[in-house]
Short mmCIF file of N, CA, C and O in Angstrom, two decimals:
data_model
loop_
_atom_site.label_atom_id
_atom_site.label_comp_id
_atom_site.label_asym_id
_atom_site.label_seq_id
_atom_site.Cartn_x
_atom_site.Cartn_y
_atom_site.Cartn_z
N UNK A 1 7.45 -55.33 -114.52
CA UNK A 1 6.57 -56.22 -115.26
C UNK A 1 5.13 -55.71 -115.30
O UNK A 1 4.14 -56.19 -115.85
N UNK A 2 5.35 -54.30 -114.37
CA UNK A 2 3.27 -54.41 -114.61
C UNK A 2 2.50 -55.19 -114.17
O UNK A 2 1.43 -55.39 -114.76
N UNK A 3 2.86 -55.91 -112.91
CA UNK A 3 1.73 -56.87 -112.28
C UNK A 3 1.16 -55.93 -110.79
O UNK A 3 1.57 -54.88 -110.31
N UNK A 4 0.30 -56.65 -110.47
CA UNK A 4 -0.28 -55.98 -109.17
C UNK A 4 0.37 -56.73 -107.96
O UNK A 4 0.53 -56.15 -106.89
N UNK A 5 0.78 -58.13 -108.19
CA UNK A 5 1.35 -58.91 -106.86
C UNK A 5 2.35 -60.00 -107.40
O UNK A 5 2.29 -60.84 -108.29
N UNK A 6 3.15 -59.66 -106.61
CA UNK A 6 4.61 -60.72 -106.45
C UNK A 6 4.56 -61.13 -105.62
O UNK A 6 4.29 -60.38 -104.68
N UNK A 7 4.77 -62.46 -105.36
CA UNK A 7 4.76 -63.33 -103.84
C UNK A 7 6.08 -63.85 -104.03
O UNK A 7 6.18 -64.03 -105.24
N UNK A 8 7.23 -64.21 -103.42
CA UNK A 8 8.17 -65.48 -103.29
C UNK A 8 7.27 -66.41 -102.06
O UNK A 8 6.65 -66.04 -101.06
N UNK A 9 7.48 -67.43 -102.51
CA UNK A 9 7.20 -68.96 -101.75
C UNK A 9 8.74 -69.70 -101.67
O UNK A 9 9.51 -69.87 -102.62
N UNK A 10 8.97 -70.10 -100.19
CA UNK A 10 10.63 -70.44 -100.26
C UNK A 10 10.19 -71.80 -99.37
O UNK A 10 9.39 -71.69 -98.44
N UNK A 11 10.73 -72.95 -99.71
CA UNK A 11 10.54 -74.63 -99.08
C UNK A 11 10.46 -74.13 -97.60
O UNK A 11 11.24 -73.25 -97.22
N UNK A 12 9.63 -74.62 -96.86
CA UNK A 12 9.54 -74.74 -95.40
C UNK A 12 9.02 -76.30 -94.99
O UNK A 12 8.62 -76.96 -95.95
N UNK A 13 9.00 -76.84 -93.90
CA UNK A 13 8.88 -77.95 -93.22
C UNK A 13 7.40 -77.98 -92.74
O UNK A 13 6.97 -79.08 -92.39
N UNK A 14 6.39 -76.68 -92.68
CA UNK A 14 5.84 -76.63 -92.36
C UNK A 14 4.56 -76.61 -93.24
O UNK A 14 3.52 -77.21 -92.96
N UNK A 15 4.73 -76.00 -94.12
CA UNK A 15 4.01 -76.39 -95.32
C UNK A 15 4.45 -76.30 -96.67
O UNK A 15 5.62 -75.99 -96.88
N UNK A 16 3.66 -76.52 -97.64
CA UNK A 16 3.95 -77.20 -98.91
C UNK A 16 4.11 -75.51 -99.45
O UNK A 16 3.04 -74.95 -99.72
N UNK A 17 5.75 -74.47 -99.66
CA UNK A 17 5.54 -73.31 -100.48
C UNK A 17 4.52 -72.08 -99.91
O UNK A 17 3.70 -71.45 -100.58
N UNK A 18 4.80 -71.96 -98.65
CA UNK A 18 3.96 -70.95 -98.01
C UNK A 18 4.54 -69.26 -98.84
O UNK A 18 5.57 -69.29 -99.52
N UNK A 19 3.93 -68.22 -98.70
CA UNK A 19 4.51 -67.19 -99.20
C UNK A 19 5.33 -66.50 -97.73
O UNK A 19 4.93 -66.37 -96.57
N UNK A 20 6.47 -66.18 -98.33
CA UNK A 20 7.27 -65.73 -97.29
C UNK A 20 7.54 -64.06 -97.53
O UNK A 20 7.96 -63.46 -96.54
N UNK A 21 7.36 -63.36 -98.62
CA UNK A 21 7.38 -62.44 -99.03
C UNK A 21 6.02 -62.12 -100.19
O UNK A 21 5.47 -62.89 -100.96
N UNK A 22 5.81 -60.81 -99.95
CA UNK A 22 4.97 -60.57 -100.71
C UNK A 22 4.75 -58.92 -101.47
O UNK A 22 4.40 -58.10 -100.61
N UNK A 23 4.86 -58.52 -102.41
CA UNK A 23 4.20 -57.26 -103.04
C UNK A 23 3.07 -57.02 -103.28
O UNK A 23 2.46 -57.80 -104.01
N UNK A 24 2.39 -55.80 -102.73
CA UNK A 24 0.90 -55.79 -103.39
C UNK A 24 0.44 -54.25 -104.24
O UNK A 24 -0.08 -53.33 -103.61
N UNK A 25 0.69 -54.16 -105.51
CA UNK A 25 0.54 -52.58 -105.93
C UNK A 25 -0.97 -51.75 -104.90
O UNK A 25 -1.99 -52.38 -104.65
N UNK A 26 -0.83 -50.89 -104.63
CA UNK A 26 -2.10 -50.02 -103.50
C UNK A 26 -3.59 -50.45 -104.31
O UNK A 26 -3.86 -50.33 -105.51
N UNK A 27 -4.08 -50.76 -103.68
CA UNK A 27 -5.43 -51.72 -103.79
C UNK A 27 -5.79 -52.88 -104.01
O UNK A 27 -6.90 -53.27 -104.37
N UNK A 28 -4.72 -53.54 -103.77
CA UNK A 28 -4.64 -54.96 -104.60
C UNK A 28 -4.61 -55.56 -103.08
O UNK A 28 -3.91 -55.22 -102.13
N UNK A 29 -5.40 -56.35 -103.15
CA UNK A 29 -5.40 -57.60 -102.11
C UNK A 29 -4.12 -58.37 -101.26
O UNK A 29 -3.39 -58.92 -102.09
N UNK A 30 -3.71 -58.54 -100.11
CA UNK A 30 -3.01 -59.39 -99.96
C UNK A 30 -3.39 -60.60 -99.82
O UNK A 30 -4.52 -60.74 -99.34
N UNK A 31 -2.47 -62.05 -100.25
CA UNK A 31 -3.13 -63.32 -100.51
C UNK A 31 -2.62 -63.92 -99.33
O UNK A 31 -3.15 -64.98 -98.99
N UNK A 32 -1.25 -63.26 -98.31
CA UNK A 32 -0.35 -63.83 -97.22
C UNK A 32 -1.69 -64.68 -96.21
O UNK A 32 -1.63 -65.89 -96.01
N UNK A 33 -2.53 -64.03 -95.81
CA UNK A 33 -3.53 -64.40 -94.74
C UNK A 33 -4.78 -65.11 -95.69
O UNK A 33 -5.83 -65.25 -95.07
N UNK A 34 -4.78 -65.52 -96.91
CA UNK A 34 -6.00 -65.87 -97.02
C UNK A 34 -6.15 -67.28 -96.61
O UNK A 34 -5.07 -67.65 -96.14
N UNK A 35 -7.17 -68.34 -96.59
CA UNK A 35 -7.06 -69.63 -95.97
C UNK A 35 -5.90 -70.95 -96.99
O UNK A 35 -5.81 -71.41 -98.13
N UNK A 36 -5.32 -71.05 -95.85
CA UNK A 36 -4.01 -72.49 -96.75
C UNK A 36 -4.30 -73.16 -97.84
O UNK A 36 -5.33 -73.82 -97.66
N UNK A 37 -3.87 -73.27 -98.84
CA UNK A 37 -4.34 -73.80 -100.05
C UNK A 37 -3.23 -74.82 -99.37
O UNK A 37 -2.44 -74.67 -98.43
N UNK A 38 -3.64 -76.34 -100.60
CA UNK A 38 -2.78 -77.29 -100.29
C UNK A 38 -2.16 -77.52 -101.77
O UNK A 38 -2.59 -78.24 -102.67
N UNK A 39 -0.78 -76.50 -101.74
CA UNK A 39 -0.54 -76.24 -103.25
C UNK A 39 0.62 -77.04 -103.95
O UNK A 39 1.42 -76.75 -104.83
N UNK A 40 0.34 -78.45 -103.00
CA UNK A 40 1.09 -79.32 -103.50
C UNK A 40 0.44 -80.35 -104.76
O UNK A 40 1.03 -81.25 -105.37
N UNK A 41 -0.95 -79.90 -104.91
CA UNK A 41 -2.10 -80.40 -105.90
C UNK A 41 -2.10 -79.15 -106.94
O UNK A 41 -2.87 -79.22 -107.89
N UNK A 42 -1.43 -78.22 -106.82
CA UNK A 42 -2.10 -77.43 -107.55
C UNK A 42 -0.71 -77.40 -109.10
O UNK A 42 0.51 -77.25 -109.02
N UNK A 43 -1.56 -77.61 -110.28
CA UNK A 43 -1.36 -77.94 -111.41
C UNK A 43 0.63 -76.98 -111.92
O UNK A 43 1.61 -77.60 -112.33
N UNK A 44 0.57 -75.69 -111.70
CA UNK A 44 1.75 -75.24 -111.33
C UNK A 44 2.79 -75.93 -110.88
O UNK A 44 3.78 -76.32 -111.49
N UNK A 45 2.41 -76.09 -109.47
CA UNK A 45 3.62 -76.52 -108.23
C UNK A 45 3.83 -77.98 -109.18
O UNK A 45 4.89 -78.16 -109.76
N UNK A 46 2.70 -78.98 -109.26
CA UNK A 46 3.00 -80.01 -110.24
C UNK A 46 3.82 -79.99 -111.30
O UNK A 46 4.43 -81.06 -111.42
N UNK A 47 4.10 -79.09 -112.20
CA UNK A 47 4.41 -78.83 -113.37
C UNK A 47 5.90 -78.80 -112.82
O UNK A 47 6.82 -79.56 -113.12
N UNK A 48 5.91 -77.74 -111.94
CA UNK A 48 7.62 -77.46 -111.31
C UNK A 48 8.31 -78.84 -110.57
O UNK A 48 9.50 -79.10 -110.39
N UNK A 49 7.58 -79.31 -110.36
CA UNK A 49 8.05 -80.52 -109.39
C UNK A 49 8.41 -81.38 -110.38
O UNK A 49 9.14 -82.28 -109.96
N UNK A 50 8.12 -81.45 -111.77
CA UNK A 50 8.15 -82.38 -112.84
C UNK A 50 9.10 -81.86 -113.97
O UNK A 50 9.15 -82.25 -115.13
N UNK A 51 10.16 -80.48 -113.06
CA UNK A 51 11.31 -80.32 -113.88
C UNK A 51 11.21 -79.14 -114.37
O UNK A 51 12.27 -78.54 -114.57
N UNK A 52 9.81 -78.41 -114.72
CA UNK A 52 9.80 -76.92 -115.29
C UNK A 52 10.32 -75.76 -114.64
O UNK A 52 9.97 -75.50 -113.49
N UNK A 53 11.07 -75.08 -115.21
CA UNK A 53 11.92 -73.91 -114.47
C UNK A 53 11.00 -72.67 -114.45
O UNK A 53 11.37 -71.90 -113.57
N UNK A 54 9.83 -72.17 -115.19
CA UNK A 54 9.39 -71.47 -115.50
C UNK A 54 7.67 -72.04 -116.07
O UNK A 54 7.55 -73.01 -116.81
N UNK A 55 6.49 -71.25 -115.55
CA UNK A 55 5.04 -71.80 -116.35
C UNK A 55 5.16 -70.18 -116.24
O UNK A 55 5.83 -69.67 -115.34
N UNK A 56 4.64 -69.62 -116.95
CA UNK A 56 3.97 -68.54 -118.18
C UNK A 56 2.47 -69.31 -118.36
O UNK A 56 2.11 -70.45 -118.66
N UNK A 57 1.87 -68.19 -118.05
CA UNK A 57 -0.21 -68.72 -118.21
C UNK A 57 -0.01 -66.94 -119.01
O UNK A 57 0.47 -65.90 -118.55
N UNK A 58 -0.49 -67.20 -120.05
CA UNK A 58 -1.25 -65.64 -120.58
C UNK A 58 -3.00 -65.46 -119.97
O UNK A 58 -3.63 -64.47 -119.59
N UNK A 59 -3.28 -66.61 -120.08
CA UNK A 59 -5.06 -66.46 -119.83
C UNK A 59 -5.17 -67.55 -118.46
O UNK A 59 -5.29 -68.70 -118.88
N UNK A 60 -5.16 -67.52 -117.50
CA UNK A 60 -5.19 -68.54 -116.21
C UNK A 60 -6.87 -69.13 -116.40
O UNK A 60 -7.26 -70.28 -116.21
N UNK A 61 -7.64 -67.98 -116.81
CA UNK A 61 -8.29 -68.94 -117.27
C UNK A 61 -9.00 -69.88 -117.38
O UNK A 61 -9.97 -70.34 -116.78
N UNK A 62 -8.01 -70.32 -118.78
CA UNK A 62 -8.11 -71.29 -119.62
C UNK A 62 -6.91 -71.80 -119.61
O UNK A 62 -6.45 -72.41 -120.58
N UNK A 63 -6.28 -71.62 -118.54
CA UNK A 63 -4.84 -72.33 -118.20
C UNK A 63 -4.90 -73.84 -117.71
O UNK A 63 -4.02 -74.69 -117.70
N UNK A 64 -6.22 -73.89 -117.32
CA UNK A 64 -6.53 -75.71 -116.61
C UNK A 64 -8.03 -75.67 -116.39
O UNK A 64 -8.74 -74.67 -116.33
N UNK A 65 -8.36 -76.86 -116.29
CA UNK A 65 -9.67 -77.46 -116.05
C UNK A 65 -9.70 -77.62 -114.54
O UNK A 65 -10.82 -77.77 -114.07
N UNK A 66 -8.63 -77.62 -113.64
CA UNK A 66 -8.27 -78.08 -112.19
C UNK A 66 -9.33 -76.95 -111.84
O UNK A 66 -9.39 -75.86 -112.40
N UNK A 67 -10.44 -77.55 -110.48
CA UNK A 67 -11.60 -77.04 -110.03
C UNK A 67 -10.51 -76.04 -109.20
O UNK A 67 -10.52 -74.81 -109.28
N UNK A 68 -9.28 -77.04 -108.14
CA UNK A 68 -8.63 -76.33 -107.32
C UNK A 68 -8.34 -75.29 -108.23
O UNK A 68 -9.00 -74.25 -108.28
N UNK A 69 -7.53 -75.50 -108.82
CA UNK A 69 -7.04 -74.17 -109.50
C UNK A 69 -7.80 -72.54 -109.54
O UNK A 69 -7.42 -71.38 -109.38
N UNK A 70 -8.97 -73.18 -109.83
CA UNK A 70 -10.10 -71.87 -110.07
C UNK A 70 -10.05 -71.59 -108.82
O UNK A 70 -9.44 -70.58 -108.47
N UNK A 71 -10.45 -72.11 -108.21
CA UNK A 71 -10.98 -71.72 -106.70
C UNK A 71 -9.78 -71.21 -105.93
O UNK A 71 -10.04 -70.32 -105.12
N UNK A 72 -8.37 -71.63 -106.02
CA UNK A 72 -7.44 -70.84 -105.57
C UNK A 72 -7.26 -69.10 -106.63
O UNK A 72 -7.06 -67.96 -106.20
N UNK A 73 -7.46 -69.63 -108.15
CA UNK A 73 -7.50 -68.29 -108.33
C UNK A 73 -8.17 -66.88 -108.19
O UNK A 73 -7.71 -65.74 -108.31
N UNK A 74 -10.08 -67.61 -107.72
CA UNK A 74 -10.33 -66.56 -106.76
C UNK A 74 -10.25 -66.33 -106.17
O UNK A 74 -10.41 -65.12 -106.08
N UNK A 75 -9.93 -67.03 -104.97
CA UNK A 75 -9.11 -66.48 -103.37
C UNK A 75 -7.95 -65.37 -103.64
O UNK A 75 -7.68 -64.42 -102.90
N UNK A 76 -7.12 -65.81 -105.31
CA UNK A 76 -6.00 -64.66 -105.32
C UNK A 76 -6.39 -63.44 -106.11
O UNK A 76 -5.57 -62.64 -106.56
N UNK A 77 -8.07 -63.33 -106.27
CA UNK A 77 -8.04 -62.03 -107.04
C UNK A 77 -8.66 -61.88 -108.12
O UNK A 77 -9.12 -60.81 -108.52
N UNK A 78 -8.70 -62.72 -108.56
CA UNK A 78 -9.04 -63.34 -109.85
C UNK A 78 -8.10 -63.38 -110.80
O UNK A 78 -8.39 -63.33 -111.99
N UNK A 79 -6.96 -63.48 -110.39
CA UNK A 79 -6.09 -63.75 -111.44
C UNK A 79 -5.90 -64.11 -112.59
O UNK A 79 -6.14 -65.29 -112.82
N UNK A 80 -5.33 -63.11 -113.95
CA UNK A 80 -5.77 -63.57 -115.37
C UNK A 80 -4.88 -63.81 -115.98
O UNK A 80 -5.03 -64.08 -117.17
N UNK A 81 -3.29 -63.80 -115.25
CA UNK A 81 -2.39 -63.81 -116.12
C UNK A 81 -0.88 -63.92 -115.10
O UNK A 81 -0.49 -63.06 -114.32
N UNK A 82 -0.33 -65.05 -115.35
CA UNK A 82 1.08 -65.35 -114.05
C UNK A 82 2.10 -65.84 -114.94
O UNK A 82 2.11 -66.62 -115.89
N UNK A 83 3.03 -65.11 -114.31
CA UNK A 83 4.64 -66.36 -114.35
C UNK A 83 5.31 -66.49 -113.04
O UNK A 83 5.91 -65.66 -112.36
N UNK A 84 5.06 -67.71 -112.86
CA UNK A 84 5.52 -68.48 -111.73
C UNK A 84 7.20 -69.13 -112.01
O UNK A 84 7.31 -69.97 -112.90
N UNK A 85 8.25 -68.78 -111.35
CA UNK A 85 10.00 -69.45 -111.88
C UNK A 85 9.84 -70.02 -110.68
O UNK A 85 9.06 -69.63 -109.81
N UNK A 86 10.83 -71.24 -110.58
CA UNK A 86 11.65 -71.92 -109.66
C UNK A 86 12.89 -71.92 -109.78
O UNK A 86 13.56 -72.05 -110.81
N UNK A 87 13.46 -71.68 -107.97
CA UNK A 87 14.73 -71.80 -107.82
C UNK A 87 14.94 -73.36 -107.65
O UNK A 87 14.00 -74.12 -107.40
N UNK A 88 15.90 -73.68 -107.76
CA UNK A 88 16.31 -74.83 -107.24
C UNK A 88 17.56 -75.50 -106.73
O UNK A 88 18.54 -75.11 -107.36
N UNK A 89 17.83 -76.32 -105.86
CA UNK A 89 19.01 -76.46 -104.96
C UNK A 89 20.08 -77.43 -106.10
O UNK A 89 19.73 -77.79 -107.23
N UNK A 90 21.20 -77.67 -105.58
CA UNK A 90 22.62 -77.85 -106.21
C UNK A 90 21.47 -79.14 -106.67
O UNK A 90 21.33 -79.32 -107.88
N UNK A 91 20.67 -80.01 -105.73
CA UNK A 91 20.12 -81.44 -106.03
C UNK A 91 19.09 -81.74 -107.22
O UNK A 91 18.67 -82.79 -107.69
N UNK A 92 18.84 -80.38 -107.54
CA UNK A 92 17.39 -79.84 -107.85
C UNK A 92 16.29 -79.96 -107.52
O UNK A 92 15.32 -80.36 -108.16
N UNK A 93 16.37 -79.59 -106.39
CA UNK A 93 14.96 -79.76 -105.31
C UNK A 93 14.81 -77.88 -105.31
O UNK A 93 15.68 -77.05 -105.03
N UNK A 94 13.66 -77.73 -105.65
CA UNK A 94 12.63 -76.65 -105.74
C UNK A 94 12.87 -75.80 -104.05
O UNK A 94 12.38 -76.24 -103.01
N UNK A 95 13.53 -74.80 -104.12
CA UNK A 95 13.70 -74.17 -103.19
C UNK A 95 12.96 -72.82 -102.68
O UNK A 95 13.03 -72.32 -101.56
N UNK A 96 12.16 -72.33 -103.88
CA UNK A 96 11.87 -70.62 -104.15
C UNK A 96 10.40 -71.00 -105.43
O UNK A 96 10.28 -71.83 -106.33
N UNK A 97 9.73 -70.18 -105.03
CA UNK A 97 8.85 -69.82 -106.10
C UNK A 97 8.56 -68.11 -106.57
O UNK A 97 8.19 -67.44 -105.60
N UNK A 98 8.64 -67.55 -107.51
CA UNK A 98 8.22 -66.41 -107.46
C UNK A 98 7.36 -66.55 -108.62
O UNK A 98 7.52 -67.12 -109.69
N UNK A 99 6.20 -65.74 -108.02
CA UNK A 99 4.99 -65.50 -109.17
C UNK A 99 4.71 -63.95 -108.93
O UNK A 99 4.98 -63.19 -108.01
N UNK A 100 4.02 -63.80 -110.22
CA UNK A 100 4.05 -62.46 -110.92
C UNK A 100 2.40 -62.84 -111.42
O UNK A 100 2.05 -63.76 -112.15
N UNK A 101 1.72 -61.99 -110.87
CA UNK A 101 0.13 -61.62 -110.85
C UNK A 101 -0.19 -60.77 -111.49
O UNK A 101 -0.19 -59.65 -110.97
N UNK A 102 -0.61 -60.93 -112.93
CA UNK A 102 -1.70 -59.78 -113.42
C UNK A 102 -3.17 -59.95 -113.34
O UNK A 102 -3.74 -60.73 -114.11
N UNK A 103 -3.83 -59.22 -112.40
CA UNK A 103 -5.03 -59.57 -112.02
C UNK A 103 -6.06 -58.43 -112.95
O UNK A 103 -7.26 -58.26 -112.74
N UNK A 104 -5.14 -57.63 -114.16
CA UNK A 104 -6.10 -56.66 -114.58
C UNK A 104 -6.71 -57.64 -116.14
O UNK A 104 -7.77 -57.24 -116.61
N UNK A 105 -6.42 -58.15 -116.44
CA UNK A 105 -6.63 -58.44 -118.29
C UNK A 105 -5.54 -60.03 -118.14
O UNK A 105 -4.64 -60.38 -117.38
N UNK A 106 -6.33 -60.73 -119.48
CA UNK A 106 -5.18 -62.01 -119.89
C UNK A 106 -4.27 -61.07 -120.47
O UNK A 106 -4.71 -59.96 -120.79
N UNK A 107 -2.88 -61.39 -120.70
CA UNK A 107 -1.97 -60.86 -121.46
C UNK A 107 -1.14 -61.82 -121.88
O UNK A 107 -0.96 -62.76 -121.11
N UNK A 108 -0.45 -61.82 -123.21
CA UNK A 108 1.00 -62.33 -123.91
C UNK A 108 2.05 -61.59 -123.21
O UNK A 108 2.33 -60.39 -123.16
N UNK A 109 2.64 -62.84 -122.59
CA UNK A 109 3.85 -62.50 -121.89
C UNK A 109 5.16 -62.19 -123.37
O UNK A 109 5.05 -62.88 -124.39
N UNK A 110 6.00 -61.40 -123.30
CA UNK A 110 6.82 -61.58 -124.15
C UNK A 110 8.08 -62.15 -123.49
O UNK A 110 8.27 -62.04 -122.28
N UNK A 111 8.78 -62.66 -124.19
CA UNK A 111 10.52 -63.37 -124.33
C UNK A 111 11.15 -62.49 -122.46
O UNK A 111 11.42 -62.86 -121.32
N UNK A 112 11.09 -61.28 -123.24
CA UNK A 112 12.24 -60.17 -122.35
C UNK A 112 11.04 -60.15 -121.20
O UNK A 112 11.56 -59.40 -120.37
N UNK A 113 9.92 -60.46 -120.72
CA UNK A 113 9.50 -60.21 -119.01
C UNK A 113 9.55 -61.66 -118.51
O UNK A 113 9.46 -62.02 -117.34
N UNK A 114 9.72 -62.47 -119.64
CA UNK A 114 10.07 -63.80 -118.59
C UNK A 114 11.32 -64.04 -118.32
O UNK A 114 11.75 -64.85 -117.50
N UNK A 115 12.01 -63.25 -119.08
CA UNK A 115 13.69 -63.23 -118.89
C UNK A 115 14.05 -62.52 -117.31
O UNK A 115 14.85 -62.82 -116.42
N UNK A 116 12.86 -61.28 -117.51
CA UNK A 116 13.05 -60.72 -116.45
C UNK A 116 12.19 -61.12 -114.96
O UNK A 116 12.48 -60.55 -113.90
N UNK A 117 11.22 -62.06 -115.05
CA UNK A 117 11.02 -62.69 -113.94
C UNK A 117 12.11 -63.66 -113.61
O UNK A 117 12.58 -63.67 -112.47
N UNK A 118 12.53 -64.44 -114.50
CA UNK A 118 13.80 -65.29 -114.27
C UNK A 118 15.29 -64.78 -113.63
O UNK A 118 16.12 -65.54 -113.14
N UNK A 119 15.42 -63.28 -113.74
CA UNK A 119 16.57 -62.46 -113.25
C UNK A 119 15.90 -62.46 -112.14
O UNK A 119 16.50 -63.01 -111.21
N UNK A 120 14.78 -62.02 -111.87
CA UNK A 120 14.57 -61.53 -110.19
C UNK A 120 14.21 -63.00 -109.53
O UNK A 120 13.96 -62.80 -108.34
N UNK A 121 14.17 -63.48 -109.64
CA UNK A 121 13.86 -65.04 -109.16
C UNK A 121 15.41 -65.11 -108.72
O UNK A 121 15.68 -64.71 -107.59
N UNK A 122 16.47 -65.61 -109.59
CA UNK A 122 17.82 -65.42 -109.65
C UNK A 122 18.15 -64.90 -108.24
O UNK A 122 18.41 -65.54 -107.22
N UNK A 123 18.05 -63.61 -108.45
CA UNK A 123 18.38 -62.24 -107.40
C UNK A 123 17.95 -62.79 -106.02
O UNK A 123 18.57 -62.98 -104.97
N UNK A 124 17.04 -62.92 -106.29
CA UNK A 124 15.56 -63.34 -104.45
C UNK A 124 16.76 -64.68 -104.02
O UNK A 124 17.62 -64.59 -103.14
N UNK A 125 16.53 -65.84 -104.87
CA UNK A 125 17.66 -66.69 -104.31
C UNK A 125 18.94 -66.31 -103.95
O UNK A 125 19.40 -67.00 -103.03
N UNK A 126 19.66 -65.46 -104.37
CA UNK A 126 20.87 -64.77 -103.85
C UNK A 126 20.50 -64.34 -102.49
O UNK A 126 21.07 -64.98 -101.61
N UNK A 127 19.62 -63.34 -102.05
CA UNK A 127 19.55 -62.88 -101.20
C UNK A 127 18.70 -63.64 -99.84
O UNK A 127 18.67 -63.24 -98.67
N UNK A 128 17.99 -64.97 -100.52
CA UNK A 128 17.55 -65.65 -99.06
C UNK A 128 18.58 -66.58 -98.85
O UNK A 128 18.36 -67.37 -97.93
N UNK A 129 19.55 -66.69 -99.37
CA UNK A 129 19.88 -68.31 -99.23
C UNK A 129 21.21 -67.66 -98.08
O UNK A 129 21.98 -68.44 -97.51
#
């Protein structure tokens, strides 16, 4: 996909979607240690919790007015461009998050890389569960 960072976030008891895995292309920041966001407010995780399998942001932006939002997206980099999928259990309770970070430029996601965040999302749940 051409991003600089992939995180999976998988349900824990302990907090709300912590990252449990993470990619970072060589120079790119890791976000694992930065301070706890509480990303059960944050406009995304909302969106997923309210049934969306998939948010696609081309411009993050101008993806929300949410102050949190900004302020988590500079903690991650400055992030200009994500697709965030959810897994979800037989109940449909949100089990997995994987997001896909382009921190260089906004970009138009096309059809076939959200297909293909949606395969590796897929895959990641195969292999944690």
């Amino acid at each position: 996909l051409n991003v600089q960072r992939a995180t999976l976030r998988l349900i824990s008891d302990i907090a709300v979607f912590p990252i449990a895995y993470e990619h970072c292309e060589p120079g790119t920041h890791s976000i694992r240690d930065t301070p706890r966001l509480d990303m059960s407010r944050q406009p995304v995780v909302l969106k997923m919790q309210a049934g969306a399998s998939q948010v696609i942001e081309d411009d993050c932006a101008v993806a929300t007015d949410d102050p949190g939002y900004h302020e988590m997206r500079e903690m991650f980099g400055g992030m200009k461009a994500q697709i965030v999928t959810a897994n979800r259990d037989a109940d449909g309770q949100i089990v997995g998050l994987l997001s896909v970070h382009d921190l260089t430029s906004p970009r138009t996601w096309t059809d076939a890389e959200a297909a293909r965040a949606r395969a590796a999302a897929d895959r990641l749940d195969e292999l944690t569960r």
